[in-house]
Coordinates of C-alpha atoms in Angstrom, one line a residue:
M1186 CA -194.1 100.3 163.9
K1187 CA -193.3 99.7 159.4
D1188 CA -190.5 98.0 160.8
K1189 CA -191.8 95.2 163.1
Y1190 CA -194.9 94.0 159.9
V1191 CA -191.8 94.2 158.4
N1192 CA -190.0 92.1 159.8
N1193 CA -193.6 90.1 161.0
Q1194 CA -193.3 89.3 157.5
A1195 CA -190.3 88.0 156.9
D1196 CA -190.5 85.2 160.5
L1197 CA -193.9 84.5 158.5
E1198 CA -192.0 83.5 154.6
Y1199 CA -188.9 81.8 157.1
Y1200 CA -192.1 80.3 158.5
F1201 CA -193.5 78.3 155.9
E1202 CA -190.0 77.5 154.3
Q1203 CA -189.1 75.6 157.7
Y1204 CA -192.3 74.0 158.1
P1205 CA -191.8 69.5 157.8
N1206 CA -196.0 69.2 156.0
L1207 CA -196.5 70.1 152.7
L1208 CA -198.2 73.5 151.7
C1209 CA -199.8 74.4 149.0
I1210 CA -202.0 77.3 147.5
V1211 CA -203.6 76.5 145.0
G1212 CA -205.9 79.2 142.5
G1213 CA -209.2 78.6 141.2
D1214 CA -207.3 77.5 138.3
G1215 CA -206.0 74.8 139.6
L1216 CA -202.3 75.3 139.3
L1217 CA -200.4 76.2 142.4
K1218 CA -199.0 79.9 143.4
K1219 CA -197.8 79.1 146.4
I1220 CA -195.4 75.6 148.2
N1221 CA -192.7 75.4 150.3
P1222 CA -189.9 73.0 150.0
A1223 CA -191.4 70.1 151.3
V1224 CA -193.4 69.7 148.1
Q1225 CA -190.4 68.8 145.9
N1226 CA -188.7 67.2 148.2
L1227 CA -191.8 64.7 148.4
L1228 CA -192.8 64.8 144.8
G1229 CA -189.3 65.3 143.2
Y1230 CA -190.8 67.4 140.0
S1231 CA -188.5 71.2 138.8
D1232 CA -190.4 74.5 139.6
E1233 CA -191.2 75.1 136.0
E1234 CA -193.0 71.7 135.7
L1235 CA -194.9 72.1 139.3
F1236 CA -196.6 75.7 139.1
N1237 CA -197.3 75.0 134.5
S1238 CA -199.0 71.8 135.0
P1239 CA -202.5 71.2 136.5
I1240 CA -203.0 70.0 140.9
D1241 CA -205.0 67.3 139.4
D1242 CA -201.8 66.0 137.0
F1243 CA -199.8 65.5 140.2
I1244 CA -203.4 63.6 142.0
H1245 CA -203.6 59.7 141.6
P1246 CA -206.0 59.0 138.3
D1247 CA -208.6 57.2 140.7
D1248 CA -208.3 60.5 143.4
R1249 CA -209.0 63.2 141.1
E1250 CA -212.9 63.0 141.3
V1251 CA -213.1 63.1 144.4
A1252 CA -210.7 65.8 144.6
S1253 CA -212.4 68.5 142.2
H1254 CA -215.4 67.3 144.1
V1255 CA -214.0 68.7 147.2
R1256 CA -212.8 71.6 145.3
T1257 CA -216.3 72.2 144.4
A1258 CA -217.4 71.9 147.9
Q1259 CA -215.6 74.5 149.2
V1260 CA -216.2 77.4 146.9
N1261 CA -220.2 76.4 147.5
S1262 CA -219.8 76.2 150.5
E1263 CA -217.7 74.4 152.9
H1264 CA -214.8 76.8 153.5
F1265 CA -213.2 74.4 155.6
A1266 CA -212.4 70.1 154.2
E1267 CA -210.2 67.2 155.8
Y1268 CA -209.6 64.2 153.0
D1269 CA -207.0 61.6 152.0
N1270 CA -206.0 61.5 148.8
R1271 CA -203.3 59.2 146.7
L1272 CA -200.2 62.1 144.2
L1273 CA -198.3 60.6 142.0
T1274 CA -193.9 61.5 142.6
K1275 CA -192.1 62.1 139.0
D1276 CA -190.0 58.8 139.9
G1277 CA -193.7 56.4 139.6
K1278 CA -194.7 55.8 143.0
T1279 CA -197.4 57.1 144.9
V1280 CA -197.5 58.9 147.8
W1281 CA -200.6 58.8 150.2
L1282 CA -201.6 62.3 151.9
S1283 CA -204.0 63.6 154.6
W1284 CA -205.3 67.1 153.9
S1285 CA -206.6 69.4 155.8
S1286 CA -208.1 72.6 152.9
V1287 CA -209.5 75.9 153.1
F1288 CA -211.4 78.3 150.7
I1289 CA -210.3 81.7 150.7
E1290 CA -213.0 83.4 149.3
R1291 CA -211.6 87.3 149.7
D1292 CA -208.1 85.5 146.9
Q1293 CA -210.2 82.6 145.5
V1294 CA -207.1 80.5 146.2
F1295 CA -207.1 76.8 148.4
F1296 CA -204.6 76.5 151.2
S1297 CA -203.4 73.3 152.0
I1298 CA -201.5 70.9 154.8
A1299 CA -201.1 68.2 153.9
K1300 CA -199.1 65.6 156.4
D1301 CA -197.3 61.4 154.9
I1302 CA -198.7 58.9 156.1
T1303 CA -197.6 56.1 153.2
S1304 CA -196.5 54.6 156.1
K1305 CA -199.7 54.1 158.2
K1306 CA -201.8 53.2 155.0
K1307 CA -199.2 50.6 153.5
E1308 CA -199.5 49.8 157.5
E1309 CA -203.1 48.9 157.5
E1310 CA -203.2 47.3 154.3
Q1311 CA -200.9 45.2 155.2
S1312 CA -203.2 44.3 158.6
H1313 CA -206.0 43.9 156.6
I1314 CA -204.6 41.4 154.1
V1315 CA -203.4 39.4 157.4
S1316 CA -207.1 39.4 158.2
I1317 CA -207.9 37.9 155.2
L1318 CA -204.9 35.4 154.9
N1319 CA -205.7 33.9 158.4
R1320 CA -209.6 32.6 157.7
L1321 CA -207.5 30.7 155.1
G1322 CA -206.8 27.1 154.7
E1323 CA -202.9 26.2 153.8
E1324 CA -204.2 25.5 150.3
Q1325 CA -205.5 28.3 149.9
K1326 CA -203.0 30.9 151.7
A1327 CA -199.8 29.8 149.2
R1328 CA -203.0 30.2 146.7
F1329 CA -204.2 34.2 148.0
S1330 CA -199.9 34.6 149.3
Q1331 CA -198.7 34.4 146.3
E1332 CA -201.8 37.5 144.1
I1333 CA -201.1 39.0 147.5
A1334 CA -197.0 39.6 145.9
F1335 CA -198.7 40.1 142.3
I1336 CA -200.3 42.7 143.3
N1337 CA -198.9 46.8 142.9
P1338 CA -201.5 49.2 142.8
E1339 CA -198.5 51.6 141.3
I1340 CA -200.5 54.0 138.5
H1341 CA -196.9 54.2 137.3
P1342 CA -194.6 50.5 138.5
E1343 CA -191.2 51.1 138.8
V1344 CA -191.3 47.0 136.6
P1345 CA -194.1 46.3 135.1
D1346 CA -195.0 42.7 136.1
F1347 CA -197.8 40.6 134.7
R1348 CA -196.6 37.4 136.8
W1349 CA -200.0 37.3 137.9
L1350 CA -201.1 35.6 134.9
G1351 CA -199.6 33.1 135.0
L1352 CA -196.2 34.0 132.6
N1353 CA -193.5 32.7 133.6
E1354 CA -191.2 34.3 131.1
T1355 CA -190.3 38.4 131.3
L1356 CA -191.5 39.2 128.6
A1357 CA -189.6 41.4 125.9
V1358 CA -190.2 45.4 125.9
A1359 CA -193.6 45.9 122.7
D1360 CA -195.5 42.7 124.0
Q1361 CA -194.8 44.8 128.3
K1362 CA -196.2 47.2 126.8
W1363 CA -198.7 47.1 124.3
M1364 CA -199.8 44.2 127.3
E1365 CA -200.1 47.4 129.9
K1366 CA -202.1 49.3 126.6
F1367 CA -204.5 46.6 127.3
E1368 CA -204.8 46.2 130.7
T1369 CA -205.5 50.2 131.1
L1370 CA -208.1 49.7 128.4
V1371 CA -210.4 47.2 130.4
R1372 CA -209.6 49.0 134.1
K1373 CA -210.3 51.9 132.2
H1374 CA -214.0 50.8 131.3
A1375 CA -214.1 47.3 133.0
G1376 CA -218.1 48.6 134.8
T1377 CA -218.6 49.3 131.5
A1378 CA -220.8 46.4 129.5
N1379 CA -219.6 46.7 125.5
L1380 CA -216.6 45.7 126.4
N1381 CA -215.6 43.6 124.5
L1382 CA -213.2 42.3 121.3
R1383 CA -215.0 44.8 119.4
F1384 CA -214.8 47.8 122.0
L1385 CA -211.4 47.5 122.9
S1386 CA -209.7 46.4 119.0
A1387 CA -211.0 50.1 118.2
E1388 CA -209.8 51.6 121.2
M1389 CA -205.9 50.2 120.4
A1390 CA -207.0 50.8 117.0
M1391 CA -206.7 47.7 115.8
S1392 CA -208.8 45.3 113.5
E1393 CA -209.7 42.6 116.3
R1394 CA -208.2 40.0 114.3
Q1395 CA -205.4 41.6 115.1
V1396 CA -205.9 41.5 119.1
Y1397 CA -206.8 38.4 119.1
R1398 CA -203.3 37.5 118.2
Y1399 CA -202.2 39.7 120.3
I1400 CA -203.0 38.1 123.0
D1401 CA -203.0 34.6 122.0
R1402 CA -199.3 35.1 121.3
I1403 CA -198.0 36.7 123.8
V1404 CA -200.1 35.1 127.4
S1405 CA -202.3 32.0 125.4
M1406 CA -206.0 32.8 126.2
T1407 CA -209.0 34.1 124.5
P1408 CA -209.5 38.4 124.6
K1409 CA -212.3 37.6 126.8
K1410 CA -210.7 35.7 129.3
L1411 CA -207.7 37.9 129.3
I1412 CA -210.2 40.9 130.2
T1413 CA -211.2 38.7 132.8
M1414 CA -208.5 38.0 134.3
V1415 CA -207.1 41.6 134.6
Q1416 CA -211.4 42.4 136.1
M1417 CA -210.9 39.9 138.7
H1418 CA -207.1 40.9 139.5
M1419 CA -208.6 44.2 140.9
V1420 CA -211.6 42.4 142.2
W1421 CA -208.5 40.6 144.6
E1422 CA -207.2 44.7 144.7
M1423 CA -210.2 46.0 146.2
I1424 CA -210.5 43.4 148.5
S1425 CA -207.0 43.2 149.5
K1426 CA -207.2 47.1 150.3
G1427 CA -210.7 46.8 152.1
K1428 CA -211.8 48.6 150.1
E1429 CA -215.3 46.9 149.3
H1430 CA -217.7 45.3 150.8
S1431 CA -220.6 43.7 149.7
P1432 CA -219.9 41.4 146.4
A1433 CA -222.8 43.2 144.5
A1434 CA -220.3 45.9 144.5
L1435 CA -217.6 44.8 143.5
G1436 CA -218.9 42.8 140.8
R1437 CA -220.0 45.7 139.2
M1438 CA -217.1 46.8 139.5
A1439 CA -216.0 43.9 137.5
G1440 CA -219.0 44.6 134.7
F1441 CA -221.5 41.7 136.1
S1442 CA -224.1 43.0 136.3
S1443 CA -225.9 39.6 138.1
T1444 CA -223.9 38.6 141.5
S1445 CA -224.0 34.9 141.8
R1446 CA -222.8 34.9 137.9
F1447 CA -219.7 37.2 140.0
K1448 CA -219.4 34.9 142.6
K1449 CA -219.0 31.7 140.3
M1450 CA -216.9 32.9 138.7
F1451 CA -215.2 34.3 141.6
Y1452 CA -214.6 30.8 143.5
N1453 CA -213.7 29.3 139.7
I1454 CA -210.8 31.5 138.9
Y1455 CA -209.8 31.3 143.3
G1456 CA -211.2 28.7 144.7
I1457 CA -212.7 30.7 147.7
D1458 CA -216.3 32.4 147.6
V1459 CA -215.8 36.3 147.9
T1460 CA -217.9 36.3 150.4
A1461 CA -215.4 34.3 153.0
L1462 CA -213.3 37.5 152.1
L1463 CA -215.5 40.5 152.8

């Protein structure tokens, strides 16, 4: 009986290693305790990186709050959960995973199985975009097709691209990094009422005059115009992925307290009523 038990244990370990989908055991401290090779094959991190960093470090920033909520719910009452989220690979790409997770109360760990559904998500997004374009006239269709080409939903794009701002030339490395920092701050605080030059200059440890001059030199815009452009680009990203179906919700996300003012601004920039895209 003892030999049979040992053999069964060895078989389970072999099956764990051979399973094609991702298998993870995560401790209550948020650290990975055990994974199968599929995890490393997909994400590209070393064992040291995977086991010495909190699991949240590998989750897309926009999905970390949801993942934390799921774990809390499992610990408190719901032992089983199914959900989708995005992870970041070592080379900066984003992958979509569909998770099935159970909390093992005895050992205070989460046992999770994940399947790569990136291709499925891309197909869904493309289908949604096509449905939007089918509602537009030829002039609007050309304009939105161009906008779609510039959307990069990944948090760490391989090649930063600011052509959606109307820039025809590749930015110098220093200007590119500055713009990335500025855009990241606007995205992070897009829905707040105090998103203005004073706030952003303090966050970037620069004077208001310095920030104004940087923006004018790089994109020939005022700070207010650039903030609005980033906010509206975020709105288009949300629309193209079918994440929001309400102009009010989109307006709030972009920092507009008035839905009518948001709709007017969207029309001024894109030449179409935002409601027609939802």
